[in-house]
Structures are given as structure tokens and as C-alpha cells.
Short mmCIF file of C-alpha atoms in Angstrom, two decimals:
data_model
loop_
_atom_site.label_atom_id
_atom_site.label_comp_id
_atom_site.label_asym_id
_atom_site.label_seq_id
_atom_site.Cartn_x
_atom_site.Cartn_y
_atom_site.Cartn_z
CA HIS A 1 -11.19 202.21 255.66
CA GLY A 2 -10.68 199.78 258.40
CA VAL A 3 -7.01 200.59 259.12
CA ASN A 4 -6.19 199.78 262.94
CA ILE A 5 -3.97 202.43 264.45
CA ILE A 6 -2.19 201.11 267.55
CA PRO A 7 -3.28 203.31 270.19
CA LYS A 8 0.08 205.43 271.50
CA VAL A 9 1.49 206.92 274.75
CA THR A 10 4.21 208.97 274.59
CA ILE A 11 5.96 210.34 277.33
CA CYS A 12 7.83 213.62 277.73
CA ASN A 13 11.34 213.36 279.46
CA GLY A 14 13.93 215.51 278.36
CA CYS A 15 14.24 219.40 278.42
CA CYS A 16 11.98 220.21 281.39
CA CYS A 17 10.06 217.12 282.19
CA GLY A 18 11.58 214.63 285.05
CA ARG A 19 14.19 217.48 285.42
CA ILE A 20 14.11 217.18 289.40
CA GLU A 21 16.93 219.91 289.78
CA ILE A 22 14.32 222.55 288.50
CA GLY A 23 11.72 221.50 290.63
CA ASN A 24 10.12 219.06 288.43
CA LYS A 25 8.89 215.47 289.87
CA PRO A 26 10.78 212.66 288.20
CA VAL A 27 9.59 210.30 285.27
CA PRO A 28 9.66 206.99 285.88
CA LEU A 29 10.32 205.56 282.65
CA ASP A 30 12.09 202.29 283.69
CA GLU A 31 8.74 201.16 285.82
CA LEU A 32 6.22 202.45 282.90
CA LYS A 33 8.91 200.00 280.21
CA ARG A 34 8.54 197.14 282.87
CA ALA A 35 4.96 197.82 283.49
CA TRP A 36 4.72 197.66 279.74
CA VAL A 37 6.49 194.45 279.48
CA GLU A 38 4.26 193.07 282.73
CA GLN A 39 1.22 193.50 281.53
CA ASP A 40 2.07 192.25 277.86
CA LEU A 41 0.94 195.83 275.74
CA GLN A 42 3.78 195.87 273.67
CA GLY A 43 1.81 194.92 270.60
CA ALA A 44 -1.30 196.49 271.52
CA VAL A 45 -0.49 199.72 273.05
CA LYS A 46 3.12 201.49 271.59
CA LEU A 47 5.01 203.21 274.70
CA SER A 48 7.82 205.80 273.58
CA SER A 49 9.40 209.06 275.23
CA THR A 50 10.55 211.70 273.80
CA TYR A 51 13.29 214.91 274.42
CA CYS A 52 10.53 217.43 274.29
CA LEU A 53 6.75 217.13 273.79
CA GLY A 54 6.12 220.99 274.26
CA PRO A 55 4.22 222.71 275.87
CA CYS A 56 6.51 223.21 278.67
CA SER A 57 4.92 225.45 281.03
CA MET A 58 2.63 222.30 282.32
CA ASN A 59 5.85 219.99 282.63
CA ASN A 60 5.67 216.39 283.36
CA VAL A 61 3.69 215.89 280.05
CA ALA A 62 2.16 212.85 278.06
CA LEU A 63 -0.05 212.39 274.53
CA LEU A 64 -2.10 209.47 274.87
CA THR A 65 -3.27 208.92 270.80
CA ILE A 66 -6.32 206.71 270.17
CA GLU A 67 -7.93 206.74 266.47
CA GLY A 68 -6.31 209.72 265.66
CA LYS A 69 -7.42 211.45 268.55
CA ARG A 70 -4.89 213.17 270.92
CA VAL A 71 -5.48 213.34 274.70
CA TRP A 72 -2.46 215.61 276.66
CA LEU A 73 -2.18 215.24 280.29
CA GLY A 74 0.19 217.36 282.05
CA LYS A 75 1.52 217.54 285.86
CA LEU A 76 1.65 214.17 286.10
CA ASP A 77 3.47 214.23 289.51
CA ASP A 78 2.99 210.98 291.22
CA LYS A 79 3.45 207.39 291.07
CA ILE A 80 -0.68 206.94 290.57
CA HIS A 81 -0.55 209.19 287.62
CA TYR A 82 1.79 206.83 285.87
CA ASP A 83 0.14 203.60 287.34
CA ALA A 84 -3.46 204.93 285.77
CA ILE A 85 -1.49 205.14 281.91
CA VAL A 86 -0.48 201.67 282.29
CA GLU A 87 -4.28 200.93 283.83
CA TRP A 88 -5.78 203.18 280.73
CA GLY A 89 -3.36 200.72 278.07
CA VAL A 90 -4.33 197.71 279.61
CA LYS A 91 -8.10 198.55 279.12
CA ILE A 92 -7.70 200.15 275.70
CA SER A 93 -5.60 196.65 274.76
CA GLN A 94 -8.55 194.65 275.70
CA ASN A 95 -11.47 196.85 274.72
CA PRO A 96 -10.46 199.64 272.04
CA ASP A 97 -13.88 201.12 272.18
CA ASP A 98 -13.15 202.20 275.60
CA SER A 99 -10.76 204.79 275.91
CA ASP A 100 -12.19 206.60 278.67
CA LEU A 101 -9.34 208.13 281.14
CA PRO A 102 -9.21 206.59 284.59
CA ASP A 103 -10.78 209.13 286.91
CA ILE A 104 -7.29 210.19 288.57
CA LEU A 105 -6.11 211.21 285.32
CA LYS A 106 -9.21 213.38 284.01
CA PRO A 107 -8.16 216.57 285.69
CA LEU A 108 -4.67 216.58 284.32
CA ARG A 109 -6.05 216.82 280.63
CA PHE A 110 -5.45 220.16 279.07
CA VAL A 111 -5.51 221.50 275.51
CA PRO A 112 -2.07 223.06 274.18
CA ASN A 113 -2.66 226.20 272.64
#
């Protein structure tokens, strides 16, 4: 009934994700937070990080939540992937009906089991 739920990006950065000592890529959390401020997204799209989202077999996982729908992304291993998450945040902050993922993120989608 018209309740506007703020879209959310949750970045995993803990038990496995971002752990370079076990061969995973670093998670650029500070850069993401900075981009959120630079793009003035704080009020429009919530950014948070967590110690473990699971599924750990994917490593470097993010969860995008918009209007109750969950989009899981895994194997985020490049700055361009995180830049694309910022781009997605900017796009939905301007038009919440346009929640399509940037093309570079589409192959990283998965369904957790």
C-alpha cells in the first residue's frame, strides 16, 4: 500500500569475501562508500556491508534488494564490477522503475541454493 522501501546494496566483506590471503580479490569498501557520498546516494539507496552473506563458495558476494526482489551477485573481482554497482545505484535513485542491471553485472548473477 504505497510503502516506499529504499533499495539496498549489501556488500559481503568478512569471513571469505575480500580475503586476499586465501586468493580472493579485495573488496573496495572505502571506495564504494566514497562513491556513495560523491553521487549523493545515501538517502536514495542504502549501502551496507556485512561480515558474511553466504554463499561462501561464490566469494566476493553482493546482494541488491529492490522492492522485495533480491539480486545476488558473486565473483565481484574487479573495480569495474563495483563501479557498475554504483552506476546501478545512481540509475535507480533517478528512476526506481528501471532496476535493470548494467550489462557487466548480468553474468555475475546467481541463485543461492
